[in-house]
Coordinates of C-alpha atoms and ligand atoms in Angstrom, one line a residue:
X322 CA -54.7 -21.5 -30.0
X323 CA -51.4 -20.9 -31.8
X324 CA -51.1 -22.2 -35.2
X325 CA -47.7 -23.2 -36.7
X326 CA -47.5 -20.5 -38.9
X327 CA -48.5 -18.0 -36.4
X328 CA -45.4 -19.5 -34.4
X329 CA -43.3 -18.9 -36.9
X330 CA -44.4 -15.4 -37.4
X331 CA -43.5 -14.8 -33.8
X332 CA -40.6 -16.0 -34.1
X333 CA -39.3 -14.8 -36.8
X334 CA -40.3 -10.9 -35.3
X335 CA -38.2 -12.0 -32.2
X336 CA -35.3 -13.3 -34.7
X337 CA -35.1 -9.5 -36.6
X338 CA -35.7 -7.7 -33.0
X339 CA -32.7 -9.2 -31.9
X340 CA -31.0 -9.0 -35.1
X341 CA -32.1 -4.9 -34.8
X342 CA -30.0 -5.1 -31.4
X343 CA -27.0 -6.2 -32.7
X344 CA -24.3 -3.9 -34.6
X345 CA -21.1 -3.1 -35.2
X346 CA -18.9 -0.7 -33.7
X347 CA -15.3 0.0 -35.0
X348 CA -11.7 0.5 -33.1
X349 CA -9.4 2.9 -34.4
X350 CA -6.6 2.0 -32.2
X351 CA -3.5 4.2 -31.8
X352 CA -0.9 1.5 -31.3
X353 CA 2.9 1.4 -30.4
X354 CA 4.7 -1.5 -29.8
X355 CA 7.1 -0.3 -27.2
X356 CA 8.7 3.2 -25.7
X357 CA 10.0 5.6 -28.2
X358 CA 8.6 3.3 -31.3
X359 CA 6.8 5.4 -33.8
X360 CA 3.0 5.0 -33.2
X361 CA 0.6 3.4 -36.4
X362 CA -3.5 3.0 -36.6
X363 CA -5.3 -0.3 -36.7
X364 CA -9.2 -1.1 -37.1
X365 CA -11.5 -3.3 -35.4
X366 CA -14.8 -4.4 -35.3
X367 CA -16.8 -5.4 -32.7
X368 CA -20.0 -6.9 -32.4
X369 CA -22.2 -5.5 -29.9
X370 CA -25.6 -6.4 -28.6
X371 CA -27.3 -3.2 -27.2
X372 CA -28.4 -2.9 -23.6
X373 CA -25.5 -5.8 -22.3
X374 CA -23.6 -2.8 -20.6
X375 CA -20.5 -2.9 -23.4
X376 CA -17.5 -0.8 -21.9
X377 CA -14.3 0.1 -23.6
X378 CA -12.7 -2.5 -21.4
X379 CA -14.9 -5.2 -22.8
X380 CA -14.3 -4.7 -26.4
X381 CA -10.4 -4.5 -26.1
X382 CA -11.1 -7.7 -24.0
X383 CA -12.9 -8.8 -27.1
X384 CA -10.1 -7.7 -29.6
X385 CA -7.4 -9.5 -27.0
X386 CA -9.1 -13.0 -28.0
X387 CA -9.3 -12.2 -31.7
X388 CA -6.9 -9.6 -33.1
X389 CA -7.8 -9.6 -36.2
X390 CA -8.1 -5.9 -38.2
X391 CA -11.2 -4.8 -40.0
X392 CA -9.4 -5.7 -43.4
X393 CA -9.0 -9.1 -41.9
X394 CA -5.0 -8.9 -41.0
X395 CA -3.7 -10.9 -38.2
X396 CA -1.9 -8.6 -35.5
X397 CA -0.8 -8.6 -32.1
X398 CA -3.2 -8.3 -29.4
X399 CA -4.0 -4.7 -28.1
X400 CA -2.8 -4.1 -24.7
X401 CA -4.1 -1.3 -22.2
X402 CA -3.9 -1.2 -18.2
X403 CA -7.2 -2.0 -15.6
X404 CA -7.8 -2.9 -12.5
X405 CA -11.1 -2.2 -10.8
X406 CA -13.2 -1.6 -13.5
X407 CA -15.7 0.0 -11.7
X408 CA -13.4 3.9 -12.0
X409 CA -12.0 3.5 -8.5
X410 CA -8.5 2.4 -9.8
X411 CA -7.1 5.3 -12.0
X412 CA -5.5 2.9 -14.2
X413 CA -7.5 2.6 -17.1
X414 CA -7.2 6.8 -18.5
X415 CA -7.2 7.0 -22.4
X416 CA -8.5 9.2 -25.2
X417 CA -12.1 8.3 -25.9
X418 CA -12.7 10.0 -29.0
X419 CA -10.5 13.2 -28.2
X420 CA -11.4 13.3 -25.1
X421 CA -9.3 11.6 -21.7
X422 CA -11.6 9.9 -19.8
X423 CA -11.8 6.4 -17.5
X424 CA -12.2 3.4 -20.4
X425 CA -14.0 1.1 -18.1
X426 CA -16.8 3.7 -17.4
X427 CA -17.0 4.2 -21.2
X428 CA -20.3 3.2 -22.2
X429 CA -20.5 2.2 -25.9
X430 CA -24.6 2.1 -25.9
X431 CA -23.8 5.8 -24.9
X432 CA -20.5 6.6 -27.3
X433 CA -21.5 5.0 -30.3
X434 CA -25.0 4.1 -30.3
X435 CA -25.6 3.4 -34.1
X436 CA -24.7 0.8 -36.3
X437 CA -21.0 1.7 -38.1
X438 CA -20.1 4.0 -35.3
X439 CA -16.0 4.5 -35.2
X440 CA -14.5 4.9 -31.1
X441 CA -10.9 6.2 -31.3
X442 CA -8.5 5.3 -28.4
X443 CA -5.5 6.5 -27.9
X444 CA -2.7 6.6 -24.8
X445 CA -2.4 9.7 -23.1
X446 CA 0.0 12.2 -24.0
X447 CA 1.5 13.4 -20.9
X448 CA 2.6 10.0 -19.5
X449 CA 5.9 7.8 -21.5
X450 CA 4.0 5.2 -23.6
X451 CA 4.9 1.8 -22.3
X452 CA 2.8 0.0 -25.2
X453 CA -0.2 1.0 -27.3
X454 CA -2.4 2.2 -25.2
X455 CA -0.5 1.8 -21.8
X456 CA 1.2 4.3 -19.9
X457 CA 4.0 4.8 -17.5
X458 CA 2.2 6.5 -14.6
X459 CA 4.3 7.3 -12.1
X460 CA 6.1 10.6 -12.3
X461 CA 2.8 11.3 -10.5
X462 CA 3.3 8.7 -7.6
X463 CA 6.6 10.2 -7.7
X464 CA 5.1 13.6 -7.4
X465 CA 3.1 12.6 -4.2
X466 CA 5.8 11.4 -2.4
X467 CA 7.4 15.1 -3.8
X468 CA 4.7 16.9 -1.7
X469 CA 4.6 14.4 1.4
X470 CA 0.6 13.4 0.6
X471 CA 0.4 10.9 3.2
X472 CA -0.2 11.3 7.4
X473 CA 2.6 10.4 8.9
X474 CA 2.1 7.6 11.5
X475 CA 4.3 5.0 11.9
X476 CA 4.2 2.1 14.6
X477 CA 2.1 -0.4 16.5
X478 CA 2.4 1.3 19.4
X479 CA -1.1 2.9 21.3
X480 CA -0.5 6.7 20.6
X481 CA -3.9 7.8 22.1
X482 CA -7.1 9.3 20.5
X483 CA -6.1 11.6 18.0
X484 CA -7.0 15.1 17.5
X485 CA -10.5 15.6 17.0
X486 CA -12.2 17.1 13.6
X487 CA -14.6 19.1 12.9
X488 CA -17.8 17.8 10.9
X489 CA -17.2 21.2 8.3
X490 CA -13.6 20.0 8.1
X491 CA -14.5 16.4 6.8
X492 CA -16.6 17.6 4.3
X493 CA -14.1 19.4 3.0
X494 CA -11.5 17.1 3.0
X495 CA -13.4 14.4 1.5
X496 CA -13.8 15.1 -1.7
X497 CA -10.6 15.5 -2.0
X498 CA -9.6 11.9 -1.1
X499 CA -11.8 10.2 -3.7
X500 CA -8.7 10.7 -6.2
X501 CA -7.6 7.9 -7.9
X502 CA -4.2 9.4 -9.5
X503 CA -5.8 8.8 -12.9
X504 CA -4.1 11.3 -14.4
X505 CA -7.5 12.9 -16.6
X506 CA -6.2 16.5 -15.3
X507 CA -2.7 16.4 -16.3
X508 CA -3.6 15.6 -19.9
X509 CA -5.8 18.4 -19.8
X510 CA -3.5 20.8 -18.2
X511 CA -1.6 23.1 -20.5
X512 CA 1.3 23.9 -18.1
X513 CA 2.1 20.1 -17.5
X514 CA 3.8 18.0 -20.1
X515 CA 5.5 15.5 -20.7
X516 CA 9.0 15.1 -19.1
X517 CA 11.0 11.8 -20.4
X518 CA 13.9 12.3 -18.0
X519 CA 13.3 11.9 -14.3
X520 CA 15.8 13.5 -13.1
X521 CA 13.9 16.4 -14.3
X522 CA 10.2 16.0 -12.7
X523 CA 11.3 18.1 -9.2
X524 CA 11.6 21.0 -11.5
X525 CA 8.4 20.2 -13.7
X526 CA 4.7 21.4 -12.5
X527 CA 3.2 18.8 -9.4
X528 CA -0.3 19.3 -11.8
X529 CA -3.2 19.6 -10.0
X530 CA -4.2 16.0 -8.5
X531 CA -1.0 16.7 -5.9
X532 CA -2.2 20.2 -5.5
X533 CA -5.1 18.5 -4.1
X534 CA -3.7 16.1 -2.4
X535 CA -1.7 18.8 -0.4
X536 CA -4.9 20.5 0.4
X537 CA -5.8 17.0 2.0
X538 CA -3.3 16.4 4.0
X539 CA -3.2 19.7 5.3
X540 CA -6.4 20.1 6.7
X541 CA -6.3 16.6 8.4
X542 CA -5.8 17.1 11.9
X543 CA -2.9 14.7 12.2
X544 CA -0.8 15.4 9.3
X545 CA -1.2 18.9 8.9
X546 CA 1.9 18.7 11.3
X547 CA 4.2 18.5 7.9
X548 CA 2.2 21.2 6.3
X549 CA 5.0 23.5 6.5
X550 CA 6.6 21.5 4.6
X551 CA 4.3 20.7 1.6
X552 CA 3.6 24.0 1.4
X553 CA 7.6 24.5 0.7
X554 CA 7.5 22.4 -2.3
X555 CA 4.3 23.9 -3.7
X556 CA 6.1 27.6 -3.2
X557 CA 9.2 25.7 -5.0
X558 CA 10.3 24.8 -8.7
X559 CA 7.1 22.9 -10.3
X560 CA 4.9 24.4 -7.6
X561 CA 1.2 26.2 -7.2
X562 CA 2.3 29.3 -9.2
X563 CA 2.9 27.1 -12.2
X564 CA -1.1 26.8 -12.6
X565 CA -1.9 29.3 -15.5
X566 CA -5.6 28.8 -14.3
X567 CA -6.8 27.5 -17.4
X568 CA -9.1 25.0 -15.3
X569 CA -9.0 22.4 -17.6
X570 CA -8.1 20.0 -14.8
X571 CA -11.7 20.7 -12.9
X572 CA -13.7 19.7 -16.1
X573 CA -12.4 16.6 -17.0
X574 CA -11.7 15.2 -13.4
X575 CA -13.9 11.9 -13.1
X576 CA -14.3 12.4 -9.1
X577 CA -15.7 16.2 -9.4
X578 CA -12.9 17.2 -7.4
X579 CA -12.9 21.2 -7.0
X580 CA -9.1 20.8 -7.8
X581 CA -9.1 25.1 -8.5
X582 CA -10.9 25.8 -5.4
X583 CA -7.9 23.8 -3.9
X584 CA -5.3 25.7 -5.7
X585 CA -6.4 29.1 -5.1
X586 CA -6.2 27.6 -1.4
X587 CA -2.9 26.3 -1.5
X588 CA -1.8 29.6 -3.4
X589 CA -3.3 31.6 -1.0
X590 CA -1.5 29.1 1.9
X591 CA 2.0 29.8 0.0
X592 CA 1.4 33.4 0.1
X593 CA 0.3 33.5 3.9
X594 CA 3.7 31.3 4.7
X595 CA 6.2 33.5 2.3
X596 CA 5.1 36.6 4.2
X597 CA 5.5 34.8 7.3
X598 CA 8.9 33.8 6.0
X599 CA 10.0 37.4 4.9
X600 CA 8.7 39.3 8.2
X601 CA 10.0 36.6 10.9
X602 CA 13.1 34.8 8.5
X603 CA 11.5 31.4 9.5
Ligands
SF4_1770 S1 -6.1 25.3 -13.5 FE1 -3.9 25.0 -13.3 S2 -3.7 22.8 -12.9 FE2 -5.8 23.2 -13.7 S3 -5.6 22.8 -15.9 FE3 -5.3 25.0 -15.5 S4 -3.1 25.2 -15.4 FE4 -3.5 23.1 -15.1
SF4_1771 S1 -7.8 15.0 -9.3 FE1 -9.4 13.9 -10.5 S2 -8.6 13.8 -12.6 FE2 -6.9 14.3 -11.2 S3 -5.9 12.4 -10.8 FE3 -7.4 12.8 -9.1 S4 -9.3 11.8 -9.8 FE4 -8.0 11.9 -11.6
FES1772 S1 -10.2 0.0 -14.3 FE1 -10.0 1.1 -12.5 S2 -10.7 3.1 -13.0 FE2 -11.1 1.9 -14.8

């Protein structure tokens, strides 16, 4: 039989267990309140109870409702770019404690396990800041459409089976279409930076996610049609020989994509095609 004071004992254990589970975690926020504004830090706290699957995205969810700073100033709420949340999107890429990674996959039970533990964010650096820690992605939409990355089939109109592919050839390829333009391995990359001005991305390096993306397209059986003419642009300004190899890109990608296996195959692709071009002027 319980008695009320053993009750009270068992409740009071459940009361500091769950008390144990709950800390604090601060935000040191890198904001900027608009393109080309100078950038400042702000603090947050945020409660969290352990083992409820915290993300980045949650907590920046939880500073939206109450933007309040650690020293108990009133600001504006923080705002950062989603979609998915489950790292299928791209959108979410920032700078988890120095290094770029998806936010929304960002565990906090595994970044900042103890109570007091600091997370900084911050935008990444290759990409116009459109507002803390939102970026302007799409110099590398832009640098898709640069390369043709797409199979070119247009029309409702019954074209047949296509050509058939091999089961070696799929493998391959798929790897390479789990990208999710994310952007983790140009902020890793050395040789590609920031360029403001687009009229001036056709002459800045593609990076390595279109490299891929190339590789793609042309080993699929239907678009490697247009492979001539990807390979052109990677053999032009910007192109494959910009990589300096530093394979930065390969380590942080979040998909595992063996982006410097598909360089060295699109740099071996250009060569094959510029000694085509020299022996037969085509
Ligand atoms: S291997 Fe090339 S694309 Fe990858 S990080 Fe290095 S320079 Fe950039
Ligand atoms: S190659 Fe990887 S790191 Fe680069 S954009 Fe695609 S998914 Fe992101
Ligand atoms: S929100 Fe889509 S990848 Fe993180």
């Amino acid at each position: 039989m319980t008695t009320t004071q053993d009750q009270s004992s068992t409740n009071s254990g459940a009361a500091s267990s769950e008390a144990a589970e709950k800390r604090t975690v601060r935000f040191r926020i890198q904001r900027c309140l608009g393109p080309n504004k100078p950038a400042h830090w702000e603090a947050f706290d945020v409660p969290i109870l352990a083992g409820e699957g915290a993300n980045v995205i949650s907590c920046l969810q939880y500073i939206a409702r109450r933007p309040i700073t650690a020293d108990g100033k009133e600001t504006d709420p923080v705002v950062w770019d989603s979609g998915c949340l489950e790292e299928v999107c791209g959108a979410c890429t920032m700078i988890v404690n120095g290094q770029v990674r998806q936010s929304c996959s960002c565990l906090i039970d595994n970044e900042a396990p103890n109570d007091g533990d600091v997370i900084s964010l911050q935008p990444m650096s290759k990409f116009p800041v459109v507002r803390d820690l939102w970026v302007d992605r799409q110099r590398m939409f832009h640098n898709l459409k640069r390369a043709h990355a797409w199979t070119p089939i247009d029309g409702l109109h019954d074209r047949g089976a296509g050509p058939q592919e091999t089961a070696k050839n799929q493998e391959t390829r798929y790897i390479f279409s789990t990208c999710m333009t994310c952007g983790c391995c140009l902020e890793a990359c050395p040789q590609f930076l920031l360029v403001d001005e687009p009229a001036k991305w056709d002459e800045s390096f593609v990076g390595a996610n279109t490299i891929g993306q190339v590789r793609l397209f042309n080993l699929h059986p239907t678009a490697k049609e247009e492979a001539g003419e990807r390979l052109e642009v990677l053999m032009g300004p910007g192109g494959v020989s910009d990589c300096g190899n530093a394979q930065n890109c390969v380590k942080v990608c979040p998909k595992e994509i063996p982006l410097t296996e598909g360089i060295a195959a699109m740099g071996r692709a250009t060569t094959v095609k510029a000694v085509k071009q020299f022996f037969t002027g085509e």
